[in-house]
Amino acid sequence: MTDLLAELTEGARADARAREQALPLERIEAAAVAAAPARDALAALAPADRVKIIAEVKRASPSRGDLAEIPDPARLASLYEEGGASAISVLTEERRFKGSLDDLRSVKSTVSIPVLRKDFVSEPYQVLEARAAGADIVLLIVAALHQTRLRTLHDLIVGLGMTALVEAHTAEELERALELDAKLVGINARNLKTFELDRDLFGTLAETIPSGVIKVAESAVAAPKDVAHYRQSGADVVLIGEALVTSDPVSTLTTFLAV
């Protein structure tokens, strides 16, 4: 079976290296340092008396193909903010998700809530370009990275004033995430090597996440009952993409937030 995560990570790395040919490391590092300070994602996503939602700008995925054209990501993100989202996730992977850093830039310039760069990050250059583009949060997928590289990237993200969303989908990966002292931890119901879904995985793993860590449930959300399921299983935050880009985002968010 093809390891989709490895394929996606290598493709994203190759694309980043191509961008580095046009904009060398020293220049992107200077741009990252010069960027306006990152927004406080931990404050925005802190546990509350109701679930919080990270709403995703997502055109396509390897598992479902094309989802929505999204000609104006900033407009969609504005609707998400209007609907009550606490943060915006922007897929910037180009090959299979049809996203870009330009999407992230346009979203960041429009909304007042934190923006997540969701991509297959494995190189410091990708972290620096995320900050230069305005990202407040950067996704790190434990399954894609050796622990030394995972720690290096986590520390760089934090050092640049951003927040790392450290994503796991097994007990061993969660243990590795917690070794970093990560403050924002995601449990993805989708196995990124096979793309199979297990909606109950979050509840199984979340019990071992210590207090003080914000718990994010990812994937397998199609209806309010799915958000309620995650909330009852201990989720502070739910990340939602497909269900929003294929519906009226404001009304759907309103319904999801009412659980």
Short mmCIF file of C-alpha atoms in Angstrom, two decimals:
data_model
loop_
_atom_site.label_atom_id
_atom_site.label_comp_id
_atom_site.label_asym_id
_atom_site.label_seq_id
_atom_site.Cartn_x
_atom_site.Cartn_y
_atom_site.Cartn_z
CA MET A 1 0.00 0.00 0.00
CA THR A 2 1.31 3.45 -0.92
CA ASP A 3 2.29 5.54 2.09
CA LEU A 4 0.30 8.68 1.29
CA LEU A 5 1.82 10.65 4.15
CA ALA A 6 5.35 9.99 2.91
CA GLU A 7 4.31 10.94 -0.62
CA LEU A 8 2.67 14.17 0.53
CA THR A 9 5.57 15.10 2.79
CA GLU A 10 8.16 14.52 0.08
CA GLY A 11 6.12 16.47 -2.45
CA ALA A 12 5.76 19.41 -0.07
CA ARG A 13 9.49 19.28 0.65
CA ALA A 14 10.33 19.33 -3.06
CA ASP A 15 8.00 22.29 -3.63
CA ALA A 16 9.59 24.17 -0.73
CA ARG A 17 13.05 23.57 -2.14
CA ALA A 18 11.91 24.98 -5.47
CA ARG A 19 10.61 28.10 -3.71
CA GLU A 20 13.93 28.36 -1.87
CA GLN A 21 15.71 28.62 -5.21
CA ALA A 22 13.73 31.80 -5.87
CA LEU A 23 13.82 33.12 -2.30
CA PRO A 24 16.91 31.91 -0.40
CA LEU A 25 16.88 30.92 3.26
CA GLU A 26 18.54 34.12 4.47
CA ARG A 27 15.86 36.27 2.83
CA ILE A 28 12.92 34.23 4.08
CA GLU A 29 14.43 34.22 7.57
CA ALA A 30 14.69 38.02 7.48
CA ALA A 31 11.08 38.25 6.31
CA ALA A 32 9.95 35.93 9.10
CA VAL A 33 11.71 38.00 11.75
CA ALA A 34 10.32 41.25 10.28
CA ALA A 35 6.72 40.01 10.16
CA ALA A 36 4.13 41.41 12.55
CA PRO A 37 3.93 39.36 15.77
CA ALA A 38 1.85 36.20 15.65
CA ARG A 39 -1.60 36.21 17.21
CA ASP A 40 -2.04 34.31 20.46
CA ALA A 41 -3.56 31.02 19.33
CA LEU A 42 -3.48 29.44 22.79
CA ALA A 43 -5.66 32.23 24.13
CA ALA A 44 -8.02 32.02 21.16
CA LEU A 45 -8.41 28.25 21.50
CA ALA A 46 -8.35 27.99 25.30
CA PRO A 47 -10.96 25.64 26.83
CA ALA A 48 -14.34 27.28 27.31
CA ASP A 49 -17.89 26.36 28.25
CA ARG A 50 -18.58 25.43 24.63
CA VAL A 51 -16.59 23.81 21.88
CA LYS A 52 -14.39 25.98 19.66
CA ILE A 53 -13.91 25.43 15.96
CA ILE A 54 -10.96 25.81 13.61
CA ALA A 55 -12.60 26.28 10.20
CA GLU A 56 -10.62 25.15 7.20
CA VAL A 57 -10.11 26.57 3.72
CA LYS A 58 -9.84 23.35 1.74
CA ARG A 59 -10.32 22.91 -2.01
CA ALA A 60 -9.52 19.22 -2.37
CA SER A 61 -8.06 16.16 -0.66
CA PRO A 62 -6.48 12.87 -1.74
CA SER A 63 -9.35 10.92 -0.20
CA ARG A 64 -12.27 12.91 -1.67
CA GLY A 65 -10.84 14.72 -4.68
CA ASP A 66 -12.19 18.18 -5.52
CA LEU A 67 -14.45 19.65 -2.84
CA ALA A 68 -14.92 23.33 -3.69
CA GLU A 69 -13.32 25.86 -6.04
CA ILE A 70 -12.90 28.62 -3.41
CA PRO A 71 -11.88 31.41 -5.79
CA ASP A 72 -11.70 33.87 -2.86
CA PRO A 73 -10.21 32.24 0.26
CA ALA A 74 -10.30 35.52 2.16
CA ARG A 75 -14.05 35.85 1.62
CA LEU A 76 -14.63 32.32 2.87
CA ALA A 77 -12.45 32.97 5.90
CA SER A 78 -14.43 36.14 6.65
CA LEU A 79 -17.61 34.07 6.63
CA TYR A 80 -16.00 31.59 8.97
CA GLU A 81 -15.10 34.38 11.37
CA GLU A 82 -18.64 35.78 11.10
CA GLY A 83 -20.00 32.32 11.88
CA GLY A 84 -18.03 32.07 15.11
CA ALA A 85 -14.84 30.20 14.22
CA SER A 86 -11.99 30.72 16.69
CA ALA A 87 -9.23 30.20 14.10
CA ILE A 88 -8.83 29.56 10.38
CA SER A 89 -6.89 26.65 8.89
CA VAL A 90 -5.52 27.16 5.40
CA LEU A 91 -4.33 24.20 3.35
CA THR A 92 -1.20 25.41 1.57
CA GLU A 93 -0.18 22.08 -0.02
CA GLU A 94 -0.31 22.51 -3.78
CA ARG A 95 -0.30 19.08 -5.39
CA ARG A 96 -3.20 17.21 -3.82
CA PHE A 97 -5.02 19.91 -1.82
CA LYS A 98 -4.71 22.73 -4.41
CA GLY A 99 -3.69 25.32 -1.83
CA SER A 100 -0.93 27.90 -1.63
CA LEU A 101 0.84 30.35 0.62
CA ASP A 102 -0.98 33.09 -1.30
CA ASP A 103 -4.21 31.68 0.14
CA LEU A 104 -2.75 32.02 3.62
CA ARG A 105 -1.57 35.58 2.99
CA SER A 106 -4.96 36.69 1.74
CA VAL A 107 -6.76 35.07 4.67
CA LYS A 108 -4.39 36.56 7.23
CA SER A 109 -4.86 40.05 5.80
CA THR A 110 -8.64 39.74 6.13
CA VAL A 111 -9.48 38.05 9.46
CA SER A 112 -8.65 39.04 13.03
CA ILE A 113 -8.40 35.50 14.45
CA PRO A 114 -5.35 33.19 14.34
CA VAL A 115 -4.47 31.47 11.07
CA LEU A 116 -3.01 27.97 10.82
CA ARG A 117 -0.70 26.85 8.05
CA LYS A 118 -1.82 23.29 7.37
CA ASP A 119 0.75 21.51 5.27
CA PHE A 120 3.26 18.68 5.39
CA VAL A 121 6.05 20.55 7.15
CA SER A 122 9.41 18.83 7.46
CA GLU A 123 11.96 21.60 6.87
CA PRO A 124 12.88 24.78 8.78
CA TYR A 125 12.41 26.73 5.54
CA GLN A 126 8.69 25.85 5.58
CA VAL A 127 8.35 27.17 9.13
CA LEU A 128 10.11 30.41 8.23
CA GLU A 129 7.97 30.97 5.14
CA ALA A 130 4.86 30.26 7.20
CA ARG A 131 5.81 33.05 9.61
CA ALA A 132 6.77 35.38 6.76
CA ALA A 133 3.32 34.76 5.21
CA GLY A 134 1.60 35.59 8.50
CA ALA A 135 0.88 32.17 10.01
CA ASP A 136 0.13 32.12 13.72
CA ILE A 137 -0.01 28.33 13.99
CA VAL A 138 1.91 25.66 12.09
CA LEU A 139 0.89 22.02 11.83
CA LEU A 140 3.45 19.34 12.68
CA ILE A 141 2.49 15.74 11.93
CA VAL A 142 4.30 13.39 14.29
CA ALA A 143 4.02 10.41 11.94
CA ALA A 144 5.94 12.29 9.24
CA LEU A 145 8.94 13.24 11.36
CA HIS A 146 11.71 11.67 13.41
CA GLN A 147 11.72 12.95 16.98
CA THR A 148 14.87 15.05 16.61
CA ARG A 149 13.45 16.87 13.58
CA LEU A 150 10.05 17.17 15.25
CA ARG A 151 11.64 18.88 18.25
CA THR A 152 13.76 21.15 16.05
CA LEU A 153 10.72 22.33 14.11
CA HIS A 154 8.58 22.68 17.25
CA ASP A 155 11.22 24.80 18.94
CA LEU A 156 11.62 26.97 15.83
CA ILE A 157 7.85 27.55 15.64
CA VAL A 158 7.70 28.55 19.30
CA GLY A 159 10.87 30.64 18.99
CA LEU A 160 9.25 32.66 16.20
CA GLY A 161 6.30 33.42 18.49
CA MET A 162 3.89 31.01 16.81
CA THR A 163 2.05 27.98 18.17
CA ALA A 164 2.60 24.42 16.96
CA LEU A 165 -0.41 22.19 16.44
CA VAL A 166 1.21 18.80 16.99
CA GLU A 167 -0.86 16.05 15.42
CA ALA A 168 -0.94 12.38 16.42
CA HIS A 169 -3.05 9.38 15.49
CA THR A 170 -1.60 6.63 17.70
CA ALA A 171 -0.75 6.36 21.40
CA GLU A 172 2.96 6.27 20.58
CA GLU A 173 2.71 9.42 18.46
CA LEU A 174 0.77 11.17 21.22
CA GLU A 175 3.51 10.30 23.69
CA ARG A 176 6.06 11.83 21.33
CA ALA A 177 3.94 14.98 21.02
CA LEU A 178 3.70 15.35 24.78
CA GLU A 179 7.48 14.89 25.13
CA LEU A 180 7.79 18.24 23.35
CA ASP A 181 5.68 19.95 26.01
CA ALA A 182 3.31 20.84 23.19
CA LYS A 183 0.42 23.05 24.33
CA LEU A 184 -1.87 22.38 21.34
CA VAL A 185 -2.29 18.72 20.45
CA GLY A 186 -4.47 17.30 17.70
CA ILE A 187 -5.80 13.78 17.37
CA ASN A 188 -6.60 13.01 13.74
CA ALA A 189 -9.28 10.40 13.13
CA ARG A 190 -7.83 9.95 9.64
CA ASN A 191 -4.79 7.72 9.36
CA LEU A 192 -2.63 9.73 6.99
CA LYS A 193 -0.84 6.63 5.76
CA THR A 194 -4.01 4.80 4.69
CA PHE A 195 -6.60 7.63 4.92
CA GLU A 196 -8.95 5.36 6.86
CA LEU A 197 -11.15 6.98 9.53
CA ASP A 198 -11.72 6.07 13.18
CA ARG A 199 -13.99 8.62 14.87
CA ASP A 200 -13.55 6.94 18.27
CA LEU A 201 -9.78 7.33 18.23
CA PHE A 202 -9.96 10.80 19.78
CA GLY A 203 -11.80 9.62 22.87
CA THR A 204 -9.41 6.71 23.32
CA LEU A 205 -6.30 8.88 23.23
CA ALA A 206 -7.58 12.11 24.76
CA GLU A 207 -7.84 10.55 28.22
CA THR A 208 -4.05 10.48 28.44
CA ILE A 209 -3.55 14.16 27.53
CA PRO A 210 -2.69 16.13 30.69
CA SER A 211 -4.53 19.23 31.82
CA GLY A 212 -3.07 22.42 30.45
CA VAL A 213 -2.89 21.00 26.94
CA ILE A 214 -5.57 22.12 24.48
CA LYS A 215 -7.14 19.07 22.81
CA VAL A 216 -8.10 19.31 19.14
CA ALA A 217 -10.21 16.70 17.35
CA GLU A 218 -9.58 16.46 13.62
CA SER A 219 -11.47 14.77 10.75
CA ALA A 220 -14.66 12.70 10.53
CA VAL A 221 -17.03 15.63 11.06
CA ALA A 222 -20.09 15.71 8.82
CA ALA A 223 -22.91 16.74 11.15
CA PRO A 224 -23.57 18.36 14.55
CA LYS A 225 -23.69 14.92 16.17
CA ASP A 226 -20.04 14.41 15.23
CA VAL A 227 -19.03 17.66 16.93
CA ALA A 228 -21.10 16.64 19.97
CA HIS A 229 -19.37 13.25 20.01
CA TYR A 230 -15.95 14.89 20.08
CA ARG A 231 -17.01 17.41 22.72
CA GLN A 232 -18.35 14.64 24.95
CA SER A 233 -15.05 12.81 24.46
CA GLY A 234 -13.12 15.79 25.82
CA ALA A 235 -12.35 17.95 22.80
CA ASP A 236 -11.72 21.63 23.46
CA VAL A 237 -11.53 22.38 19.74
CA VAL A 238 -12.73 20.65 16.57
CA LEU A 239 -11.07 21.26 13.21
CA ILE A 240 -13.60 21.12 10.35
CA GLY A 241 -13.04 21.44 6.63
CA GLU A 242 -15.10 19.42 4.18
CA ALA A 243 -18.44 19.92 5.96
CA LEU A 244 -17.96 23.69 5.77
CA VAL A 245 -16.65 24.13 2.23
CA THR A 246 -19.51 22.02 0.84
CA SER A 247 -22.30 23.92 2.64
CA ASP A 248 -23.35 27.39 3.75
CA PRO A 249 -20.46 28.10 6.11
CA VAL A 250 -22.19 30.54 8.48
CA SER A 251 -25.29 28.48 9.09
CA THR A 252 -23.28 25.26 9.36
CA LEU A 253 -20.89 26.79 11.88
CA THR A 254 -23.79 28.17 13.88
CA THR A 255 -25.31 24.70 14.05
CA PHE A 256 -22.02 23.04 14.98
CA LEU A 257 -21.28 25.57 17.72
CA ALA A 258 -24.70 25.03 19.28
CA VAL A 259 -23.97 21.45 20.37
#
